XYZ file of C-alpha atoms in Angstrom:
375
model
C 0.000 0.000 0.000
C 2.862 2.367 0.875
C 4.588 1.524 -2.407
C 1.470 2.321 -4.444
C 1.110 5.627 -2.599
C 4.705 6.591 -3.381
C 4.231 5.727 -7.050
C 1.167 7.913 -7.179
C 3.219 10.847 -5.924
C 5.804 10.531 -8.752
C 5.368 12.809 -11.731
C 6.252 10.751 -14.819
C 6.067 13.715 -17.195
C 9.106 13.705 -19.469
C 10.199 10.155 -18.559
C 10.382 7.847 -21.570
C 8.148 4.785 -21.870
C 10.281 1.586 -21.803
C 8.348 0.137 -24.798
C 7.840 2.984 -27.304
C 10.544 5.321 -25.993
C 8.271 8.372 -26.117
C 8.227 10.781 -23.145
C 5.112 10.741 -20.966
C 2.770 13.715 -21.083
C 0.326 14.925 -18.465
C -2.689 13.757 -20.446
C -1.310 10.246 -21.153
C -2.953 7.150 -19.634
C -0.118 5.737 -17.552
C -0.013 2.422 -15.715
C 2.724 1.091 -13.492
C 4.051 -2.402 -12.911
C 2.602 -3.674 -9.615
C 5.879 -5.466 -8.843
C 8.676 -2.931 -9.607
C 6.710 0.284 -10.259
C 7.959 0.920 -13.833
C 5.581 3.264 -15.781
C 4.081 2.435 -19.218
C 1.541 3.766 -21.628
C -1.496 1.586 -21.096
C -1.479 0.587 -24.756
C 2.247 -0.198 -24.646
C 1.847 -2.330 -21.531
C -1.015 -4.282 -23.098
C 1.044 -4.699 -26.275
C 4.058 -6.024 -24.366
C 1.878 -8.233 -22.145
C 4.205 -7.927 -19.185
C 6.863 -5.710 -17.552
C 10.106 -5.632 -19.480
C 12.279 -5.324 -16.361
C 12.671 -9.012 -15.509
C 16.099 -8.368 -14.009
C 14.588 -6.046 -11.396
C 11.922 -8.621 -10.545
C 14.485 -11.375 -10.087
C 16.713 -9.164 -7.936
C 13.783 -7.925 -5.890
C 14.516 -4.304 -6.718
C 12.198 -1.444 -7.564
C 12.299 0.724 -10.644
C 13.710 4.219 -10.048
C 13.274 7.203 -12.350
C 16.435 8.201 -14.293
C 18.350 11.270 -13.055
C 17.544 14.509 -14.870
C 20.023 15.347 -17.652
C 22.744 17.838 -16.777
C 22.518 21.106 -18.670
C 25.200 21.448 -21.308
C 27.857 24.011 -20.346
C 27.278 27.152 -22.306
C 30.199 28.987 -23.904
C 31.395 31.997 -21.929
C 30.328 35.315 -23.381
C 33.214 37.364 -24.729
C 32.277 40.898 -23.826
C 35.597 42.358 -22.659
C 37.524 44.280 -25.312
C 41.259 44.769 -24.722
C 42.203 48.448 -24.722
C 45.633 47.658 -26.196
C 45.011 45.247 -29.094
C 41.184 45.280 -29.381
C 40.755 41.507 -28.949
C 37.557 40.189 -27.319
C 38.031 38.146 -24.151
C 35.782 36.116 -21.847
C 33.651 37.806 -19.213
C 35.732 36.404 -16.323
C 39.175 36.907 -17.946
C 41.605 39.148 -16.094
C 44.224 39.459 -18.840
C 44.027 39.643 -22.637
C 44.659 36.308 -24.305
C 46.508 37.964 -27.213
C 48.837 40.581 -25.705
C 48.594 40.002 -21.905
C 47.223 43.486 -21.138
C 45.223 43.697 -17.847
C 41.515 43.887 -18.664
C 40.142 45.120 -15.346
C 43.024 46.772 -13.481
C 40.717 48.637 -11.091
C 38.700 45.584 -10.035
C 41.115 42.683 -10.258
C 41.485 42.379 -6.521
C 37.836 42.939 -5.654
C 37.926 46.602 -4.642
C 34.527 48.174 -5.432
C 34.538 51.481 -7.324
C 34.288 54.589 -5.238
C 31.166 55.694 -7.092
C 29.222 52.489 -6.520
C 26.375 52.400 -4.034
C 27.499 49.184 -2.403
C 29.638 50.865 0.241
C 33.383 50.606 0.733
C 35.852 49.129 3.148
C 36.406 51.049 6.392
C 39.241 53.542 6.171
C 41.229 55.556 8.728
C 39.145 57.282 11.358
C 35.907 55.487 10.492
C 33.822 53.630 13.051
C 32.489 50.090 12.529
C 29.077 51.497 11.635
C 30.383 53.867 8.956
C 31.471 53.095 5.419
C 30.795 49.393 5.936
C 29.160 47.032 3.489
C 25.534 46.414 4.445
C 24.312 42.866 4.757
C 20.912 41.500 3.831
C 19.338 42.939 6.953
C 20.835 46.385 6.360
C 23.154 46.094 9.409
C 26.908 46.641 9.219
C 29.160 43.630 8.768
C 30.007 42.162 12.172
C 33.356 40.761 10.901
C 34.950 43.478 8.733
C 38.104 42.607 6.788
C 41.542 43.550 8.156
C 42.300 47.256 8.105
C 44.138 48.540 5.027
C 45.301 52.190 4.998
C 44.769 52.382 1.216
C 41.040 51.664 1.460
C 41.095 48.301 -0.409
C 40.849 44.792 1.024
C 44.155 42.940 1.304
C 45.049 40.668 -1.590
C 45.004 36.911 -0.977
C 48.321 35.278 -0.236
C 50.336 34.551 -3.351
C 48.461 36.865 -5.752
C 50.411 38.945 -8.260
C 50.983 42.567 -7.139
C 51.092 43.753 -10.763
C 50.523 42.521 -14.301
C 53.471 42.193 -16.656
C 52.897 43.360 -20.214
C 55.593 42.008 -22.596
C 54.732 44.737 -25.114
C 55.057 47.573 -22.601
C 51.540 48.798 -23.386
C 52.111 48.917 -27.146
C 49.481 47.443 -29.461
C 51.208 44.683 -31.473
C 48.924 45.375 -34.441
C 50.022 49.025 -34.776
C 52.294 49.883 -37.694
C 55.938 50.645 -36.851
C 56.987 51.231 -40.467
C 55.767 50.363 -43.927
C 54.961 46.643 -43.904
C 56.265 46.163 -40.334
C 54.140 46.084 -37.174
C 55.227 46.306 -33.555
C 54.322 42.618 -33.199
C 56.801 41.748 -35.981
C 59.503 43.840 -34.315
C 58.853 42.201 -30.925
C 59.394 38.756 -32.465
C 62.778 39.961 -33.674
C 63.747 41.701 -30.424
C 62.541 38.827 -28.173
C 64.482 39.762 -25.006
C 63.412 42.948 -23.157
C 60.548 43.848 -25.488
C 58.857 45.688 -22.612
C 61.623 48.322 -22.925
C 62.236 48.466 -26.672
C 58.619 48.530 -27.893
C 57.668 51.724 -25.968
C 61.004 53.258 -27.017
C 60.299 52.466 -30.675
C 56.840 53.997 -30.359
C 58.244 57.123 -28.711
C 60.830 57.598 -31.460
C 58.213 56.879 -34.135
C 55.772 59.459 -32.772
C 58.191 62.194 -31.652
C 61.040 61.740 -34.142
C 63.566 62.008 -31.285
C 66.187 59.599 -30.032
C 66.180 58.080 -26.568
C 69.422 57.441 -24.690
C 70.375 53.788 -24.171
C 72.683 53.233 -21.185
C 73.559 49.678 -22.230
C 74.665 50.944 -25.629
C 76.635 53.734 -23.913
C 78.487 51.396 -21.536
C 79.229 48.550 -23.955
C 79.061 50.298 -27.357
C 80.159 47.817 -30.023
C 79.670 44.879 -27.663
C 76.030 45.829 -27.216
C 75.550 46.028 -30.983
C 77.100 42.588 -31.511
C 74.997 41.201 -28.656
C 71.881 42.550 -30.414
C 73.032 40.951 -33.707
C 73.890 44.229 -35.408
C 77.051 42.628 -36.693
C 78.037 45.195 -39.337
C 77.946 48.324 -37.210
C 78.964 46.381 -34.115
C 82.167 45.205 -35.786
C 82.937 48.763 -36.968
C 82.417 50.325 -33.530
C 84.317 47.521 -31.755
C 87.277 47.846 -34.131
C 87.264 51.641 -33.689
C 87.221 51.370 -29.890
C 90.002 48.776 -29.994
C 92.119 51.004 -32.236
C 91.638 54.031 -29.957
C 92.495 51.957 -26.884
C 95.688 50.673 -28.493
C 96.589 54.265 -29.406
C 95.983 55.187 -25.761
C 98.348 52.456 -24.550
C 100.987 53.275 -27.161
C 100.839 57.027 -26.483
C 101.043 56.432 -22.742
C 104.070 54.116 -22.951
C 106.045 55.539 -25.867
C 105.104 59.248 -25.909
C 103.621 60.677 -22.718
C 105.760 58.818 -20.178
C 109.164 59.543 -21.836
C 108.183 63.190 -22.342
C 107.131 63.560 -18.729
C 110.357 61.941 -17.481
C 112.426 64.247 -19.691
C 110.529 67.252 -18.380
C 111.085 66.185 -14.770
C 114.796 65.633 -15.425
C 115.200 69.102 -16.920
C 113.434 70.584 -13.906
C 115.806 68.759 -11.534
C 113.195 66.358 -10.113
C 113.817 62.829 -8.885
C 111.588 60.535 -10.970
C 111.730 57.763 -8.345
C 109.801 59.941 -5.877
C 106.899 60.586 -8.257
C 105.595 63.841 -9.683
C 105.702 66.174 -6.666
C 107.427 69.363 -7.833
C 108.287 72.318 -5.636
C 107.284 75.857 -6.515
C 110.634 76.529 -8.214
C 110.458 73.256 -10.160
C 106.860 74.018 -11.203
C 107.983 77.389 -12.583
C 110.702 75.682 -14.600
C 108.251 73.076 -15.955
C 105.816 75.826 -16.967
C 108.575 77.726 -18.811
C 109.659 74.567 -20.638
C 106.076 73.772 -21.745
C 105.587 77.376 -22.887
C 108.763 77.261 -24.984
C 107.875 73.818 -26.418
C 104.050 73.265 -26.729
C 104.730 69.951 -28.450
C 105.756 68.481 -25.085
C 102.415 69.554 -23.590
C 100.563 67.864 -26.465
C 102.613 64.673 -26.026
C 101.720 64.542 -22.313
C 98.003 65.112 -23.000
C 97.814 62.621 -25.906
C 96.583 59.647 -23.754
C 93.862 61.857 -22.265
C 92.768 62.880 -25.761
C 92.445 59.187 -26.685
C 90.241 58.583 -23.642
C 88.077 61.583 -24.559
C 87.715 60.198 -28.086
C 86.580 56.848 -26.651
C 84.063 58.674 -24.464
C 82.756 60.554 -27.494
C 82.198 57.271 -29.366
C 80.378 55.817 -26.351
C 78.120 58.879 -26.082
C 77.359 58.727 -29.809
C 76.374 55.035 -29.608
C 74.292 55.718 -26.494
C 72.399 58.500 -28.251
C 71.940 56.737 -31.576
C 71.778 53.126 -30.376
C 67.993 52.802 -30.117
C 67.422 54.515 -33.465
C 69.971 52.251 -35.180
C 68.465 49.169 -33.556
C 64.936 50.136 -34.641
C 66.122 50.573 -38.241
C 67.920 47.233 -38.007
C 64.695 45.523 -36.849
C 62.612 47.122 -39.605
C 65.158 46.215 -42.262
C 65.484 42.613 -41.036
C 61.699 42.062 -40.843
C 61.334 43.255 -44.408
C 64.112 40.913 -45.563
C 62.511 37.961 -43.813
C 59.080 38.714 -45.274
C 60.534 39.102 -48.766
C 62.569 35.853 -48.571
C 61.305 32.462 -49.743
C 61.067 30.592 -46.460
C 60.631 27.232 -48.196
C 64.103 27.515 -49.762
C 65.828 29.320 -46.887
C 64.577 27.974 -43.523
C 67.112 30.106 -41.623
C 65.482 33.295 -42.945
C 62.894 33.516 -40.176
C 62.264 36.009 -37.401
C 63.064 33.359 -34.775
C 66.425 32.586 -36.381
C 67.375 36.191 -37.122
C 66.045 37.726 -33.906
C 66.981 37.612 -30.244
C 70.463 38.088 -28.825
C 73.851 36.396 -29.125
C 75.118 35.506 -25.622
C 78.302 33.871 -26.956
C 79.351 37.236 -28.365
C 78.961 38.808 -24.922
C 81.142 36.134 -23.281
C 83.787 36.437 -26.001
C 83.925 40.232 -25.702
C 84.254 40.012 -21.914
C 87.220 37.625 -22.204
C 88.885 39.796 -24.847
C 88.345 42.927 -22.743
C 89.877 41.222 -19.693
C 92.968 40.175 -21.668
C 93.281 43.589 -23.302
C 93.174 45.500 -20.022
C 95.244 43.153 -17.876
C 97.679 41.398 -20.229
C 98.499 43.816 -23.075
C 99.833 46.602 -20.758
C 102.255 44.083 -19.247
C 103.629 43.282 -22.693
C 104.250 46.939 -23.430
């Protein structure tokens, strides 16, 4: 009796008939098996002559309705447009899937806007009943979050404090030069694109150069490291030549001239250059009578000033030269037949050359520490 009452309470609408496979409707004439409780259309049950669930009868089990089907997951709506590259991203995405630009920088960590009517976190000097988020009953939150002097809730442990943009805020689809985009140039630059892409954009828009301290400090070595082999070899050879002139002028010109000048002034060279007032007057008279001696003494300093001038020039023009190198290389790669020349690709032509940096460091160490000993 209890079983029949439970079966009467079940709504069979939508459940398929075991015989015809059609879902039951509210107006259908439905009968149930008196032994297991399986539902049938009356006509289907009469047509079958018996319940089709013999296995349930033999096992002494009752028929149970099938579980409702799970709703198919719907695709996430892409309603967030990236301000940098214009790509559409999912509603819950925090960063652009194309360029990595933050999509919601003001709400990533859950801080409500100041203009919203949902309240804000308590700030300095506020009481628990002021500036608190109301609950469902309209009362202030009894357990407010930890105090933060900046007015935003603390970030969860391990969250990123900032978002890294490899393009430095530059849209990769923007045009750098004819037939070359910033995205093409970034593939060639590879390392440190967050610095070079904004610099390229600045020079493109303003027409001015931007000083590069790495190019200033390492000059030709920086150019070779950035695979500007032609100009890098020229600058490196020029710096090497000037440095050798500095060593040669110091050893064979300036030092002998200075020793001769000290000897004529009656100074002891073993005690260093520490002339008295009388000796200084004699040295000044000798240099006035023979300006060539003064030039010979200052020749090493002139070589160092020339080296400094080359370094300043490369520091000022380095970024502009590198941008032109990237544009020229991208055009060559795009114009080449990649099927015949697999090495003519942006991946193969771009990036840096670390072996050059190691080689230049070793050569510089030998040049500074070993060559002066030989002279």
